[in-house]
PDB file of C-alpha atoms in Angstrom:
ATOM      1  CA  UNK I   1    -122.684  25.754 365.971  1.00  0.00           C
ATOM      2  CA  UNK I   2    -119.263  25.296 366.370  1.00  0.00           C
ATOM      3  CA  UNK I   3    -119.730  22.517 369.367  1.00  0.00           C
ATOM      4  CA  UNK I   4    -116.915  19.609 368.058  1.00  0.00           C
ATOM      5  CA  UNK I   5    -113.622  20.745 369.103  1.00  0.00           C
ATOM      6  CA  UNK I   6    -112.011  19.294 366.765  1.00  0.00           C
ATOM      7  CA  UNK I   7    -113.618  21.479 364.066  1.00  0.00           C
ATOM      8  CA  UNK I   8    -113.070  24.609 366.248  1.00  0.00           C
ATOM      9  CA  UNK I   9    -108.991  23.843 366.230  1.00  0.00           C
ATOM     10  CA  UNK I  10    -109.550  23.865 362.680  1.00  0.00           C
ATOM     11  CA  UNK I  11    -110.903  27.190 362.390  1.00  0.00           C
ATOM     12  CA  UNK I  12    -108.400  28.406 365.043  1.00  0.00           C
ATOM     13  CA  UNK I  13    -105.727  27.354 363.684  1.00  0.00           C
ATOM     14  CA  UNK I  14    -106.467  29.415 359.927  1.00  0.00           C
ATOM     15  CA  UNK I  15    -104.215  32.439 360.442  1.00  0.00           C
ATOM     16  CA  UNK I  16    -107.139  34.998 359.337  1.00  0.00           C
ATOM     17  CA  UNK I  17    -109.430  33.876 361.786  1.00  0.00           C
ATOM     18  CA  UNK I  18    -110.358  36.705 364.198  1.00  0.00           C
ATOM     19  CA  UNK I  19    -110.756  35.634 368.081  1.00  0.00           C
ATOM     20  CA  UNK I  20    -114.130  37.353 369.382  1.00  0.00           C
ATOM     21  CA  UNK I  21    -117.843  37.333 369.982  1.00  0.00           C
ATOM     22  CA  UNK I  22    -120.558  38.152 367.265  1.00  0.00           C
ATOM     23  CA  UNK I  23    -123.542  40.081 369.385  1.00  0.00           C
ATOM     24  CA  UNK I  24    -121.569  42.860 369.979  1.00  0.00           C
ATOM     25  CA  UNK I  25    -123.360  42.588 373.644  1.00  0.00           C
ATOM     26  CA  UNK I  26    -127.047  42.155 372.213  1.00  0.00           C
ATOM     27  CA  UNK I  27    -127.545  39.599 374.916  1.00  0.00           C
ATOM     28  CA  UNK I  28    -125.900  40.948 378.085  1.00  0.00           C
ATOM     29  CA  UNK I  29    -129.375  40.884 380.095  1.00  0.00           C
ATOM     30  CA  UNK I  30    -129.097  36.703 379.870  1.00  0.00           C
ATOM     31  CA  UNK I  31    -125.118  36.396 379.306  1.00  0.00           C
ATOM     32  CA  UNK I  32    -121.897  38.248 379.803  1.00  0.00           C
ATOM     33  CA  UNK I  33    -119.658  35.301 377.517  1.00  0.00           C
ATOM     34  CA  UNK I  34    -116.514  37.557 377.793  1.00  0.00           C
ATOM     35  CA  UNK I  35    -114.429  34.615 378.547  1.00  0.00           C
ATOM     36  CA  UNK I  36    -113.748  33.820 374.931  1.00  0.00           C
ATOM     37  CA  UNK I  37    -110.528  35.354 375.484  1.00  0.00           C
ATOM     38  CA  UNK I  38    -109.398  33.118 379.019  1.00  0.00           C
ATOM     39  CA  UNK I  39    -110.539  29.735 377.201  1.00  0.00           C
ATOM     40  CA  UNK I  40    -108.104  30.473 374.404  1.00  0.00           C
ATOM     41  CA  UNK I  41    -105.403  31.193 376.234  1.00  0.00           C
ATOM     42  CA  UNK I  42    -106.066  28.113 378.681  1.00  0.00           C
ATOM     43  CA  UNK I  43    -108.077  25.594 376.493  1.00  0.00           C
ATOM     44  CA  UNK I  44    -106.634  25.765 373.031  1.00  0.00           C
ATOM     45  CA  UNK I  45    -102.869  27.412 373.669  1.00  0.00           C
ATOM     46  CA  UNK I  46    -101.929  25.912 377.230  1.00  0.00           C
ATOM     47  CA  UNK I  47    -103.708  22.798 377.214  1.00  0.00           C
ATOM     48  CA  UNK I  48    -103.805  22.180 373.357  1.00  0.00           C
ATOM     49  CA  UNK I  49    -100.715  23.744 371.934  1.00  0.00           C
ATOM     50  CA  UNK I  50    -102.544  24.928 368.920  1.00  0.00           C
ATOM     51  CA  UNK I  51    -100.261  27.681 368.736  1.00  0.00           C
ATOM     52  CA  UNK I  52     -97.666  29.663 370.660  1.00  0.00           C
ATOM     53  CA  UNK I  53     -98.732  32.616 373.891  1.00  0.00           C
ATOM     54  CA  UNK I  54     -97.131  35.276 371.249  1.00  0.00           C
ATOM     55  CA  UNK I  55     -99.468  34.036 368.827  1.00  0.00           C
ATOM     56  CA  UNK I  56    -102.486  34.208 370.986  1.00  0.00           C
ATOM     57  CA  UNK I  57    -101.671  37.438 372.509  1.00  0.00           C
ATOM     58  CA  UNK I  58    -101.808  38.610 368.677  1.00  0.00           C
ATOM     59  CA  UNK I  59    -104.728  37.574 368.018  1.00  0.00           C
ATOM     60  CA  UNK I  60    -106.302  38.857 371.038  1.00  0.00           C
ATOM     61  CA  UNK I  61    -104.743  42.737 370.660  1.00  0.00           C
ATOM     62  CA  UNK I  62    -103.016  44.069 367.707  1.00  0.00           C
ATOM     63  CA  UNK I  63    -105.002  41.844 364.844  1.00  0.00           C
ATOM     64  CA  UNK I  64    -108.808  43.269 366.089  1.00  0.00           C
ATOM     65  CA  UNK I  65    -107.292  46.181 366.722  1.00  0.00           C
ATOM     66  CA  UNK I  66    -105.912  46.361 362.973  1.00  0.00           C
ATOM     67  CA  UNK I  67    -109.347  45.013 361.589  1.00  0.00           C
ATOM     68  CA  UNK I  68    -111.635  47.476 363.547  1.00  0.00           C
ATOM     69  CA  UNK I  69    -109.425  50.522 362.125  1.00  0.00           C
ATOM     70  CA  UNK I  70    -108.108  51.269 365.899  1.00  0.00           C
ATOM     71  CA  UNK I  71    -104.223  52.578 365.545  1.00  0.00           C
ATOM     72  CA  UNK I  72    -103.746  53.706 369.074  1.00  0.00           C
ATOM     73  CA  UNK I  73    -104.488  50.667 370.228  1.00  0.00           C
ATOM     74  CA  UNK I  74    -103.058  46.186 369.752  1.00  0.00           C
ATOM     75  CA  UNK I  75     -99.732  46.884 370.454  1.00  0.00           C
ATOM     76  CA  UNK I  76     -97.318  48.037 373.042  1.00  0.00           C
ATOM     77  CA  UNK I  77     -95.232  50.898 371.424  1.00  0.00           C
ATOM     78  CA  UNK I  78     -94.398  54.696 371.813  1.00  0.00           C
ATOM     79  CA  UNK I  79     -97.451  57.039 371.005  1.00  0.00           C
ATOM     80  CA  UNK I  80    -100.450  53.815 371.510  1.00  0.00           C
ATOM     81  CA  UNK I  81    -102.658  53.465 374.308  1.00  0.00           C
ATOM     82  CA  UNK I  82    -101.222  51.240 377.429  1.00  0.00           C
ATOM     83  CA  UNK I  83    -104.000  48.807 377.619  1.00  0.00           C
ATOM     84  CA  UNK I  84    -102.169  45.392 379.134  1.00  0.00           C
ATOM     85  CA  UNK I  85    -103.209  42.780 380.563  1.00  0.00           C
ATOM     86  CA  UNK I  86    -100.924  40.475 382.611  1.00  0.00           C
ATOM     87  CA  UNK I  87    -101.835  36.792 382.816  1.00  0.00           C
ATOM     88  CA  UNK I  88    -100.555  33.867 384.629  1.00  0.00           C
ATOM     89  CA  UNK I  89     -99.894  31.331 381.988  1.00  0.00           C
ATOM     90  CA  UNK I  90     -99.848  28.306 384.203  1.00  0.00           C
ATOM     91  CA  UNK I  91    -103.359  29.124 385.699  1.00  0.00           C
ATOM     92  CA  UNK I  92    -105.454  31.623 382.537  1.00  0.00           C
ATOM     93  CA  UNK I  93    -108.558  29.993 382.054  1.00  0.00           C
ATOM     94  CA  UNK I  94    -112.310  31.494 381.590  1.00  0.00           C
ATOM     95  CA  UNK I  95    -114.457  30.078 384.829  1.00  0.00           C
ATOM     96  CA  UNK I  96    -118.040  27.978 385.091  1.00  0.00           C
ATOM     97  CA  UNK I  97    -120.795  30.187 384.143  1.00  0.00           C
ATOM     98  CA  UNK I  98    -121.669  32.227 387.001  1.00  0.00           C
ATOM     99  CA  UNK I  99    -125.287  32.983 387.803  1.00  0.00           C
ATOM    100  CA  UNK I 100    -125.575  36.803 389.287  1.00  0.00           C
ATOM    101  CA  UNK I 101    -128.205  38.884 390.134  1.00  0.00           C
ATOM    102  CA  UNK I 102    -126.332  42.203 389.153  1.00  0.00           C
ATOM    103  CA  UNK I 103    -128.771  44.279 386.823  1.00  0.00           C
ATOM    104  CA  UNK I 104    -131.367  46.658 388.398  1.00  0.00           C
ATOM    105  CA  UNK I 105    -134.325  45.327 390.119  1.00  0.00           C
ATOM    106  CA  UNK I 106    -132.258  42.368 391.244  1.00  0.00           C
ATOM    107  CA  UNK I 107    -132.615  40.825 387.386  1.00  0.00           C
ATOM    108  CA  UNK I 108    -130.206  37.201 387.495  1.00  0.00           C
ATOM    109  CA  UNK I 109    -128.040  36.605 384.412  1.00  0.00           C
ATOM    110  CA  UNK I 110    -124.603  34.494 383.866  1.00  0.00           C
ATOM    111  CA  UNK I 111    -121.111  35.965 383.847  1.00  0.00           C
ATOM    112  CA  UNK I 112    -118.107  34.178 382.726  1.00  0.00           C
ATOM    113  CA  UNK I 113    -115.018  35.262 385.139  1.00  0.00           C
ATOM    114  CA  UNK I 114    -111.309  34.697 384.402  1.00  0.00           C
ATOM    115  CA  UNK I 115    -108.871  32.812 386.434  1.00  0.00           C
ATOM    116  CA  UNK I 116    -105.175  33.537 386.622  1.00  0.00           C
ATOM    117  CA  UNK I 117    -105.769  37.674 385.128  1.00  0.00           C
ATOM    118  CA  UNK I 118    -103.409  39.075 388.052  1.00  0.00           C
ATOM    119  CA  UNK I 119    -103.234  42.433 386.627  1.00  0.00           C
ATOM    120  CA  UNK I 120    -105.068  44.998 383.646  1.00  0.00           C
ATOM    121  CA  UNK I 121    -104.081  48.270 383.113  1.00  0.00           C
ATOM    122  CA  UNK I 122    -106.355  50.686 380.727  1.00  0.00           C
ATOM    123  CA  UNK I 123    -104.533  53.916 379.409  1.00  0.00           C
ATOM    124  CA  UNK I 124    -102.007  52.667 381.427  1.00  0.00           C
ATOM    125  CA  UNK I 125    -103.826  52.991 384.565  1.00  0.00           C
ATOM    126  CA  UNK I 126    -104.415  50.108 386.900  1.00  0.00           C
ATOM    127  CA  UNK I 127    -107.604  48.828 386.636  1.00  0.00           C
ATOM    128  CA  UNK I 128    -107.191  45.301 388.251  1.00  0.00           C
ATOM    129  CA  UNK I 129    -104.352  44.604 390.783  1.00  0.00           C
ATOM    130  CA  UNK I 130    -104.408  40.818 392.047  1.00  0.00           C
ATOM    131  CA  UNK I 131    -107.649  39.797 390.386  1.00  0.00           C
ATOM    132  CA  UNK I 132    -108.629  42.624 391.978  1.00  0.00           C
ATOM    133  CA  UNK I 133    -111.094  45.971 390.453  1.00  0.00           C
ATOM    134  CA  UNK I 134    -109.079  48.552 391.533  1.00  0.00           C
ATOM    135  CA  UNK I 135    -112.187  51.028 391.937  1.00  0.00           C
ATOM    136  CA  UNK I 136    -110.536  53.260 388.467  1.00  0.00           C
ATOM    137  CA  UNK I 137    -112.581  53.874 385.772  1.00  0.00           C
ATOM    138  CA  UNK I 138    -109.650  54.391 383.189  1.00  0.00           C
ATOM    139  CA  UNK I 139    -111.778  53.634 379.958  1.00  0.00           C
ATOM    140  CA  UNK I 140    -113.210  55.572 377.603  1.00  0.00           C
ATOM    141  CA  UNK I 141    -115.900  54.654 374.809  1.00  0.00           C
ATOM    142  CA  UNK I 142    -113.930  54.097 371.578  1.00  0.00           C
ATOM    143  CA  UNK I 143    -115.279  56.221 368.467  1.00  0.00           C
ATOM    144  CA  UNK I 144    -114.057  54.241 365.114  1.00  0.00           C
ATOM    145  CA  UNK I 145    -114.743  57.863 363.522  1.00  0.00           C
ATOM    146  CA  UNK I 146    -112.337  59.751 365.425  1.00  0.00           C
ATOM    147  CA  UNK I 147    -109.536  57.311 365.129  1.00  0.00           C
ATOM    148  CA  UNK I 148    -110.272  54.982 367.980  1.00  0.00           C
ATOM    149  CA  UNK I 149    -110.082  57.834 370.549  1.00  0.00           C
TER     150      UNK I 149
END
Protein backbone atom coordinates (compact mmCIF):
# COMPACT_ATOMS: atom_id res chain seq x y z
CA UNK A 1 0.00 0.00 0.00
CA UNK A 2 2.81 2.01 -0.42
CA UNK A 3 2.73 3.36 3.46
CA UNK A 4 6.86 2.99 4.41
CA UNK A 5 8.55 5.89 3.02
CA UNK A 6 11.38 4.47 2.62
CA UNK A 7 9.99 2.09 -0.03
CA UNK A 8 8.11 5.01 -1.71
CA UNK A 9 11.74 6.95 -2.27
CA UNK A 10 12.55 3.82 -3.85
CA UNK A 11 9.95 3.82 -6.34
CA UNK A 12 10.40 7.61 -6.78
CA UNK A 13 13.52 7.65 -7.35
CA UNK A 14 13.26 4.84 -10.66
CA UNK A 15 13.39 7.31 -13.55
CA UNK A 16 10.20 5.60 -15.35
CA UNK A 17 8.06 6.02 -12.57
CA UNK A 18 5.07 8.25 -13.46
CA UNK A 19 3.90 10.83 -10.57
CA UNK A 20 -0.09 10.56 -10.38
CA UNK A 21 -3.25 9.06 -8.99
CA UNK A 22 -4.84 5.68 -10.21
CA UNK A 23 -8.92 6.34 -9.90
CA UNK A 24 -8.92 8.65 -12.47
CA UNK A 25 -11.52 10.54 -9.95
CA UNK A 26 -13.73 7.32 -9.22
CA UNK A 27 -13.84 8.48 -5.65
CA UNK A 28 -14.32 12.27 -5.70
CA UNK A 29 -17.76 12.01 -3.66
CA UNK A 30 -15.41 10.79 -0.40
CA UNK A 31 -11.90 12.37 -1.58
CA UNK A 32 -10.42 15.00 -3.80
CA UNK A 33 -6.38 13.53 -3.13
CA UNK A 34 -5.08 16.07 -5.76
CA UNK A 35 -2.25 16.94 -3.58
CA UNK A 36 -0.03 14.19 -4.88
CA UNK A 37 1.58 16.78 -6.81
CA UNK A 38 2.32 19.57 -3.57
CA UNK A 39 3.72 16.55 -1.34
CA UNK A 40 6.29 15.82 -4.01
CA UNK A 41 7.43 18.92 -4.50
CA UNK A 42 7.54 19.65 -0.58
CA UNK A 43 7.96 16.12 1.02
CA UNK A 44 10.25 14.17 -1.23
CA UNK A 45 12.22 17.15 -3.37
CA UNK A 46 12.43 20.06 -0.67
CA UNK A 47 12.55 18.22 2.41
CA UNK A 48 14.15 14.92 1.07
CA UNK A 49 16.35 15.87 -1.81
CA UNK A 50 15.38 12.83 -3.72
CA UNK A 51 15.92 14.68 -6.74
CA UNK A 52 16.32 18.15 -8.19
CA UNK A 53 12.88 21.00 -8.75
CA UNK A 54 13.79 20.50 -12.69
CA UNK A 55 13.40 16.98 -12.17
CA UNK A 56 10.15 17.14 -10.38
CA UNK A 57 8.67 19.71 -12.54
CA UNK A 58 9.35 16.91 -15.33
CA UNK A 59 7.77 14.54 -13.95
CA UNK A 60 4.81 16.47 -13.08
CA UNK A 61 4.29 18.10 -16.92
CA UNK A 62 6.06 17.04 -19.95
CA UNK A 63 6.59 13.07 -18.94
CA UNK A 64 2.42 12.45 -18.40
CA UNK A 65 1.97 14.59 -20.93
CA UNK A 66 4.32 12.38 -23.30
CA UNK A 67 2.74 9.06 -21.87
CA UNK A 68 -0.99 10.11 -22.29
CA UNK A 69 -0.22 11.02 -26.13
CA UNK A 70 -0.88 14.94 -25.29
CA UNK A 71 1.70 17.09 -27.67
CA UNK A 72 0.27 20.48 -27.02
CA UNK A 73 0.76 20.15 -23.74
CA UNK A 74 4.26 19.26 -20.69
CA UNK A 75 6.32 21.78 -21.89
CA UNK A 76 6.75 25.46 -22.28
CA UNK A 77 7.58 26.09 -26.03
CA UNK A 78 6.25 27.92 -29.21
CA UNK A 79 2.96 26.32 -30.65
CA UNK A 80 1.97 24.21 -26.88
CA UNK A 81 -0.61 25.17 -24.59
CA UNK A 82 0.51 27.79 -21.65
CA UNK A 83 -0.57 25.78 -18.75
CA UNK A 84 2.02 26.99 -15.73
CA UNK A 85 1.96 26.83 -12.58
CA UNK A 86 4.18 29.03 -10.34
CA UNK A 87 5.19 27.66 -6.95
CA UNK A 88 6.99 28.96 -4.02
CA UNK A 89 9.70 26.48 -3.41
CA UNK A 90 10.43 27.41 0.15
CA UNK A 91 6.71 26.97 1.22
CA UNK A 92 4.94 24.05 -1.77
CA UNK A 93 3.44 21.55 0.24
CA UNK A 94 -0.12 19.61 -0.14
CA UNK A 95 -2.28 20.65 3.23
CA UNK A 96 -4.20 18.36 6.12
CA UNK A 97 -7.14 16.76 4.64
CA UNK A 98 -9.85 19.16 4.60
CA UNK A 99 -13.38 18.09 5.42
CA UNK A 100 -16.01 20.20 3.08
CA UNK A 101 -19.43 20.07 2.54
CA UNK A 102 -19.21 21.23 -1.22
CA UNK A 103 -21.34 18.66 -3.36
CA UNK A 104 -25.13 19.21 -3.80
CA UNK A 105 -27.45 18.64 -1.01
CA UNK A 106 -24.75 19.79 1.38
CA UNK A 107 -22.91 16.09 0.88
CA UNK A 108 -19.26 16.42 3.22
CA UNK A 109 -16.14 14.95 1.58
CA UNK A 110 -12.18 15.74 2.06
CA UNK A 111 -10.11 18.00 -0.17
CA UNK A 112 -6.45 18.19 -0.12
CA UNK A 113 -5.38 22.07 -0.73
CA UNK A 114 -1.89 23.29 -1.70
CA UNK A 115 0.25 25.68 0.13
CA UNK A 116 2.77 28.00 -1.44
CA UNK A 117 0.80 27.66 -5.41
CA UNK A 118 0.95 31.65 -5.82
CA UNK A 119 -0.05 31.56 -9.33
CA UNK A 120 -1.70 28.93 -12.37
CA UNK A 121 -2.33 29.96 -15.61
CA UNK A 122 -4.47 27.54 -18.10
CA UNK A 123 -4.14 28.37 -21.93
CA UNK A 124 -2.23 30.97 -20.65
CA UNK A 125 -4.96 32.60 -18.87
CA UNK A 126 -4.84 33.33 -15.18
CA UNK A 127 -6.66 31.06 -13.33
CA UNK A 128 -5.18 31.57 -9.76
CA UNK A 129 -3.48 34.90 -8.78
CA UNK A 130 -2.12 34.80 -5.03
CA UNK A 131 -3.61 31.46 -4.05
CA UNK A 132 -6.34 33.01 -5.32
CA UNK A 133 -9.40 31.44 -8.11
CA UNK A 134 -9.44 34.10 -10.30
CA UNK A 135 -13.27 33.48 -11.24
CA UNK A 136 -11.82 32.22 -15.25
CA UNK A 137 -12.79 29.16 -16.47
CA UNK A 138 -9.79 28.80 -19.00
CA UNK A 139 -9.96 24.88 -19.33
CA UNK A 140 -11.21 22.79 -21.66
CA UNK A 141 -11.91 18.87 -21.48
CA UNK A 142 -8.92 17.18 -23.17
CA UNK A 143 -9.92 14.58 -26.04
CA UNK A 144 -6.79 11.99 -26.40
CA UNK A 145 -8.54 11.39 -29.96
CA UNK A 146 -8.23 14.72 -31.28
CA UNK A 147 -4.70 15.28 -30.23
CA UNK A 148 -5.16 16.50 -26.71
CA UNK A 149 -7.32 19.46 -27.87
Amino acid sequence: MNYEEEHVGVLLARPESLIALSDAGAHVSVLCDAGYATHLLGRWVRERGLFGWEEAVRRLSAMPAAIYGIPERGLLARGRVADVVCFDPTRVAARAPEKVHDFPGGAARYVVRAEGVEHVLIRGEEFMARGEWTGAHPGAVLDGAAGGR
